[in-house]
PDB file of C-alpha atoms in Angstrom:
ATOM      1  CA  MET M   1     -27.005  -9.645  -8.583  1.00  0.00           C
ATOM      2  CA  SER M   2     -25.406 -11.547 -11.180  1.00  0.00           C
ATOM      3  CA  LEU M   3     -22.165 -12.716 -10.855  1.00  0.00           C
ATOM      4  CA  ALA M   4     -20.832 -10.510 -13.392  1.00  0.00           C
ATOM      5  CA  GLY M   5     -22.431  -7.839 -11.565  1.00  0.00           C
ATOM      6  CA  LEU M   6     -21.124  -9.300  -7.895  1.00  0.00           C
ATOM      7  CA  GLN M   7     -17.735  -9.433  -9.587  1.00  0.00           C
ATOM      8  CA  ARG M   8     -17.576  -5.784 -10.560  1.00  0.00           C
ATOM      9  CA  ALA M   9     -18.697  -4.860  -7.420  1.00  0.00           C
ATOM     10  CA  MET M  10     -15.962  -6.941  -5.830  1.00  0.00           C
ATOM     11  CA  ASP M  11     -13.439  -5.124  -8.054  1.00  0.00           C
ATOM     12  CA  ALA M  12     -14.551  -1.837  -6.895  1.00  0.00           C
ATOM     13  CA  LEU M  13     -14.319  -2.851  -3.171  1.00  0.00           C
ATOM     14  CA  ASP M  14     -11.159  -4.084  -3.610  1.00  0.00           C
ATOM     15  CA  ARG M  15      -9.800  -0.977  -5.569  1.00  0.00           C
ATOM     16  CA  VAL M  16     -11.165   1.086  -2.663  1.00  0.00           C
ATOM     17  CA  LEU M  17      -9.627  -0.865   0.015  1.00  0.00           C
ATOM     18  CA  ALA M  18      -6.320  -1.139  -1.707  1.00  0.00           C
ATOM     19  CA  ALA M  19      -6.207   2.626  -2.029  1.00  0.00           C
ATOM     20  CA  VAL M  20      -6.920   2.746   1.775  1.00  0.00           C
ATOM     21  CA  ALA M  21      -4.108   0.468   2.511  1.00  0.00           C
ATOM     22  CA  GLY M  22      -1.940   2.281   0.207  1.00  0.00           C
ATOM     23  CA  LEU M  23      -2.635   5.563   2.062  1.00  0.00           C
ATOM     24  CA  ALA M  24      -2.068   3.613   5.411  1.00  0.00           C
ATOM     25  CA  VAL M  25       1.587   2.650   4.229  1.00  0.00           C
ATOM     26  CA  ILE M  26       1.802   6.504   3.407  1.00  0.00           C
ATOM     27  CA  ALA M  27       0.803   7.374   7.117  1.00  0.00           C
ATOM     28  CA  MET M  28       3.084   4.902   8.673  1.00  0.00           C
ATOM     29  CA  MET M  29       6.082   6.381   7.024  1.00  0.00           C
ATOM     30  CA  VAL M  30       4.935   9.584   7.587  1.00  0.00           C
ATOM     31  CA  ILE M  31       4.457   8.778  11.286  1.00  0.00           C
ATOM     32  CA  VAL M  32       7.411   6.611  12.031  1.00  0.00           C
ATOM     33  CA  GLY M  33       9.609   9.797  10.147  1.00  0.00           C
ATOM     34  CA  ALA M  34       7.910  12.373  12.501  1.00  0.00           C
ATOM     35  CA  ASP M  35       8.541  10.350  15.330  1.00  0.00           C
ATOM     36  CA  VAL M  36      12.388   9.363  14.605  1.00  0.00           C
ATOM     37  CA  VAL M  37      12.873  13.171  13.942  1.00  0.00           C
ATOM     38  CA  LEU M  38      10.796  14.144  17.344  1.00  0.00           C
ATOM     39  CA  ARG M  39      12.663  11.616  19.203  1.00  0.00           C
ATOM     40  CA  TYR M  40      16.118  11.835  18.532  1.00  0.00           C
ATOM     41  CA  ALA M  41      16.454  15.628  17.758  1.00  0.00           C
ATOM     42  CA  PHE M  42      13.795  17.135  20.533  1.00  0.00           C
ATOM     43  CA  ALA M  43      13.794  14.287  22.895  1.00  0.00           C
ATOM     44  CA  ALA M  44       9.755  14.364  22.202  1.00  0.00           C
ATOM     45  CA  PRO M  45       8.764  11.093  20.648  1.00  0.00           C
ATOM     46  CA  ILE M  46       4.733  10.945  19.648  1.00  0.00           C
ATOM     47  CA  PRO M  47       3.118   8.830  22.206  1.00  0.00           C
ATOM     48  CA  TRP M  48       0.333   7.394  20.086  1.00  0.00           C
ATOM     49  CA  SER M  49       2.506   6.143  17.101  1.00  0.00           C
ATOM     50  CA  TYR M  50       3.669   2.785  18.117  1.00  0.00           C
ATOM     51  CA  ASP M  51      -0.121   1.946  19.008  1.00  0.00           C
ATOM     52  CA  LEU M  52      -1.410   3.265  15.870  1.00  0.00           C
ATOM     53  CA  ILE M  53       0.799   1.527  13.539  1.00  0.00           C
ATOM     54  CA  SER M  54       1.197  -1.436  15.532  1.00  0.00           C
ATOM     55  CA  ILE M  55      -2.526  -2.092  15.925  1.00  0.00           C
ATOM     56  CA  PHE M  56      -4.152  -0.366  13.166  1.00  0.00           C
ATOM     57  CA  LEU M  57      -2.302   0.582  10.144  1.00  0.00           C
ATOM     58  CA  ILE M  58      -0.393  -2.495   9.851  1.00  0.00           C
ATOM     59  CA  ASN M  59      -3.635  -4.321   9.851  1.00  0.00           C
ATOM     60  CA  LEU M  60      -5.439  -2.017   7.654  1.00  0.00           C
ATOM     61  CA  ILE M  61      -2.288  -2.807   4.953  1.00  0.00           C
ATOM     62  CA  LEU M  62      -2.417  -6.729   5.760  1.00  0.00           C
ATOM     63  CA  TYR M  63      -6.241  -7.131   5.316  1.00  0.00           C
ATOM     64  CA  PHE M  64      -7.316  -4.690   3.040  1.00  0.00           C
ATOM     65  CA  SER M  65      -4.906  -5.991   0.390  1.00  0.00           C
ATOM     66  CA  PHE M  66      -5.771  -9.840   0.605  1.00  0.00           C
ATOM     67  CA  SER M  67      -8.603  -9.922  -1.949  1.00  0.00           C
ATOM     68  CA  GLU M  68      -7.218  -7.175  -4.238  1.00  0.00           C
ATOM     69  CA  THR M  69      -3.826  -9.554  -4.411  1.00  0.00           C
ATOM     70  CA  LEU M  70      -6.006 -12.693  -5.576  1.00  0.00           C
ATOM     71  CA  ARG M  71      -8.185 -10.907  -8.310  1.00  0.00           C
ATOM     72  CA  THR M  72      -4.816  -9.556  -9.465  1.00  0.00           C
ATOM     73  CA  GLY M  73      -3.532 -13.009  -9.241  1.00  0.00           C
ATOM     74  CA  HIS M  74      -0.225 -12.047  -7.047  1.00  0.00           C
ATOM     75  CA  HIS M  75      -1.041 -14.676  -4.777  1.00  0.00           C
ATOM     76  CA  MET M  76       1.194 -17.272  -4.013  1.00  0.00           C
ATOM     77  CA  ALA M  77      -0.454 -20.451  -6.143  1.00  0.00           C
ATOM     78  CA  LEU M  78       0.289 -24.404  -6.207  1.00  0.00           C
ATOM     79  CA  ASP M  79       0.744 -25.654  -9.729  1.00  0.00           C
ATOM     80  CA  LEU M  80       0.035 -29.139 -10.071  1.00  0.00           C
ATOM     81  CA  ALA M  81       2.176 -30.640 -13.259  1.00  0.00           C
ATOM     82  CA  LEU M  82       0.137 -33.377 -14.781  1.00  0.00           C
ATOM     83  CA  PRO M  83      -0.348 -34.758 -17.957  1.00  0.00           C
ATOM     84  CA  ALA M  84      -2.750 -33.116 -20.466  1.00  0.00           C
ATOM     85  CA  SER M  85      -4.923 -36.461 -20.444  1.00  0.00           C
ATOM     86  CA  TRP M  86      -5.386 -35.597 -16.559  1.00  0.00           C
ATOM     87  CA  THR M  87      -7.205 -32.574 -17.179  1.00  0.00           C
ATOM     88  CA  PRO M  88     -10.478 -33.508 -15.702  1.00  0.00           C
ATOM     89  CA  VAL M  89      -8.635 -34.811 -12.626  1.00  0.00           C
ATOM     90  CA  ALA M  90      -6.709 -31.479 -12.421  1.00  0.00           C
ATOM     91  CA  ARG M  91      -9.981 -29.218 -12.567  1.00  0.00           C
ATOM     92  CA  ALA M  92     -11.542 -31.467  -9.655  1.00  0.00           C
ATOM     93  CA  ILE M  93      -8.718 -31.190  -7.697  1.00  0.00           C
ATOM     94  CA  SER M  94      -8.528 -27.375  -8.196  1.00  0.00           C
ATOM     95  CA  ILE M  95     -12.437 -27.016  -7.375  1.00  0.00           C
ATOM     96  CA  ALA M  96     -12.170 -29.334  -4.561  1.00  0.00           C
ATOM     97  CA  GLY M  97      -9.044 -27.282  -3.268  1.00  0.00           C
ATOM     98  CA  TRP M  98     -11.086 -23.884  -3.582  1.00  0.00           C
ATOM     99  CA  LEU M  99     -14.134 -25.678  -1.820  1.00  0.00           C
ATOM    100  CA  VAL M 100     -11.871 -26.065   1.120  1.00  0.00           C
ATOM    101  CA  VAL M 101     -10.468 -22.877   0.896  1.00  0.00           C
ATOM    102  CA  ILE M 102     -13.740 -21.169   1.013  1.00  0.00           C
ATOM    103  CA  ALA M 103     -15.294 -23.264   3.856  1.00  0.00           C
ATOM    104  CA  GLY M 104     -11.777 -22.063   6.353  1.00  0.00           C
ATOM    105  CA  LEU M 105     -12.248 -18.542   4.772  1.00  0.00           C
ATOM    106  CA  ALA M 106     -15.887 -18.486   5.668  1.00  0.00           C
ATOM    107  CA  VAL M 107     -15.559 -19.723   9.232  1.00  0.00           C
ATOM    108  CA  TRP M 108     -12.597 -17.130   9.685  1.00  0.00           C
ATOM    109  CA  SER M 109     -14.880 -14.429   8.543  1.00  0.00           C
ATOM    110  CA  TRP M 110     -17.491 -15.678  10.712  1.00  0.00           C
ATOM    111  CA  VAL M 111     -15.206 -15.622  13.808  1.00  0.00           C
ATOM    112  CA  ALA M 112     -13.929 -12.229  13.250  1.00  0.00           C
ATOM    113  CA  LEU M 113     -17.438 -10.612  12.294  1.00  0.00           C
ATOM    114  CA  ARG M 114     -18.449 -12.204  15.944  1.00  0.00           C
ATOM    115  CA  ALA M 115     -15.521 -10.772  17.444  1.00  0.00           C
ATOM    116  CA  THR M 116     -16.151  -7.165  15.890  1.00  0.00           C
ATOM    117  CA  TRP M 117     -19.845  -7.434  17.488  1.00  0.00           C
ATOM    118  CA  SER M 118     -18.675  -8.878  20.866  1.00  0.00           C
ATOM    119  CA  SER M 119     -16.222  -6.082  21.410  1.00  0.00           C
ATOM    120  CA  ALA M 120     -18.350  -3.466  19.936  1.00  0.00           C
ATOM    121  CA  LEU M 121     -21.207  -4.514  22.226  1.00  0.00           C
ATOM    122  CA  GLY M 122     -19.148  -4.928  25.382  1.00  0.00           C
ATOM    123  CA  ALA M 123     -17.209  -1.349  24.573  1.00  0.00           C
ATOM    124  CA  GLU M 124     -13.749  -3.446  24.787  1.00  0.00           C
ATOM    125  CA  VAL M 125     -10.737  -1.306  24.735  1.00  0.00           C
ATOM    126  CA  ILE M 126      -6.760  -2.245  24.121  1.00  0.00           C
ATOM    127  CA  PRO M 127      -5.294  -1.384  27.237  1.00  0.00           C
ATOM    128  CA  GLY M 128      -2.523   0.783  27.252  1.00  0.00           C
ATOM    129  CA  ARG M 129      -1.965   4.796  27.177  1.00  0.00           C
ATOM    130  CA  PHE M 130      -4.429   5.448  24.944  1.00  0.00           C
ATOM    131  CA  GLU M 131      -7.526   3.194  25.255  1.00  0.00           C
ATOM    132  CA  TRP M 132      -8.020   2.250  21.289  1.00  0.00           C
ATOM    133  CA  PRO M 133     -11.278   0.439  20.781  1.00  0.00           C
ATOM    134  CA  VAL M 134     -11.032  -3.456  20.156  1.00  0.00           C
ATOM    135  CA  TRP M 135     -13.917  -3.422  17.679  1.00  0.00           C
ATOM    136  CA  LEU M 136     -12.165  -1.133  15.537  1.00  0.00           C
ATOM    137  CA  LYS M 137      -9.230  -3.703  15.200  1.00  0.00           C
ATOM    138  CA  THR M 138     -11.330  -6.588  14.482  1.00  0.00           C
ATOM    139  CA  GLY M 139     -13.405  -4.949  12.319  1.00  0.00           C
ATOM    140  CA  ILE M 140     -10.351  -4.175  10.017  1.00  0.00           C
ATOM    141  CA  VAL M 141      -9.961  -7.960  10.367  1.00  0.00           C
ATOM    142  CA  ALA M 142     -13.402  -8.657   9.514  1.00  0.00           C
ATOM    143  CA  VAL M 143     -13.406  -6.474   6.394  1.00  0.00           C
ATOM    144  CA  GLY M 144     -10.524  -8.244   4.972  1.00  0.00           C
ATOM    145  CA  ALA M 145     -11.997 -11.858   5.913  1.00  0.00           C
ATOM    146  CA  VAL M 146     -15.577 -11.213   4.279  1.00  0.00           C
ATOM    147  CA  THR M 147     -13.994  -9.639   1.532  1.00  0.00           C
ATOM    148  CA  ILE M 148     -11.371 -12.379   0.458  1.00  0.00           C
ATOM    149  CA  THR M 149     -14.063 -15.266   1.188  1.00  0.00           C
ATOM    150  CA  LEU M 150     -16.322 -13.433  -1.444  1.00  0.00           C
ATOM    151  CA  ARG M 151     -13.363 -12.943  -3.842  1.00  0.00           C
ATOM    152  CA  ALA M 152     -12.817 -16.676  -3.388  1.00  0.00           C
ATOM    153  CA  LEU M 153     -15.942 -17.623  -4.055  1.00  0.00           C
ATOM    154  CA  ILE M 154     -15.818 -15.420  -7.398  1.00  0.00           C
ATOM    155  CA  HIS M 155     -12.489 -17.414  -8.157  1.00  0.00           C
ATOM    156  CA  LEU M 156     -14.429 -20.566  -7.962  1.00  0.00           C
ATOM    157  CA  PHE M 157     -16.951 -19.914 -10.675  1.00  0.00           C
ATOM    158  CA  THR M 158     -14.984 -17.747 -12.800  1.00  0.00           C
ATOM    159  CA  ALA M 159     -10.875 -19.210 -13.361  1.00  0.00           C
ATOM    160  CA  PRO M 160     -10.585 -21.789 -15.432  1.00  0.00           C
ATOM    161  CA  HIS M 161      -9.277 -24.904 -13.339  1.00  0.00           C
ATOM    162  CA  GLY M 162      -7.247 -27.543 -14.377  1.00  0.00           C
ATOM    163  CA  ARG M 163      -4.588 -27.303 -16.750  1.00  0.00           C
ATOM    164  CA  ASN M 164      -2.745 -23.398 -17.486  1.00  0.00           C
ATOM    165  CA  PRO M 165      -0.876 -23.638 -20.391  1.00  0.00           C
ATOM    166  CA  GLU M 166       0.994 -19.846 -19.757  1.00  0.00           C
ATOM    167  CA  ARG M 167       2.611 -21.761 -16.136  1.00  0.00           C
ATOM    168  CA  GLU M 168       3.579 -24.703 -17.844  1.00  0.00           C
ATOM    169  CA  PRO M 169       7.327 -25.115 -18.320  1.00  0.00           C
ATOM    170  CA  GLN M 170       8.431 -24.504 -21.958  1.00  0.00           C
ATOM    171  CA  PRO M 171      10.554 -27.583 -23.317  1.00  0.00           C
TER     172      PRO M 171
END
């Protein structure tokens, strides 16, 4: 698969994961609203609402939107204000920085995938009133870790490194 093909596939995956994250936000609002009404109007709260929201929905919202955030440029970034003559230096610093980021993300992805696999094989559950499977929680993190790692790799090869005239302060 070419870099352009990988980028198109990642763009499509990012849109799907962002849509799932958006649906998780809506589900969380509906569940919290229903739980509040049931708790205070009928003294009958939804027993699984806190676990579902805190264990799964928050993770979906956070981790499934990582790659889309980088793709659309809504991530936090550090811009170095260097003279125009330093463009090669700025490019080298940017590339080195992305290589460090990718290395860290790759380690995180590996750890998250191993944790998911281990918890699935061990049939681990989160103790509580309801026994939620651990692999589902760690799997959400693993999906987010792998997608942001792949997106960072794509960014390394496609983004203009060094000076960015659009972000420079105007005199």
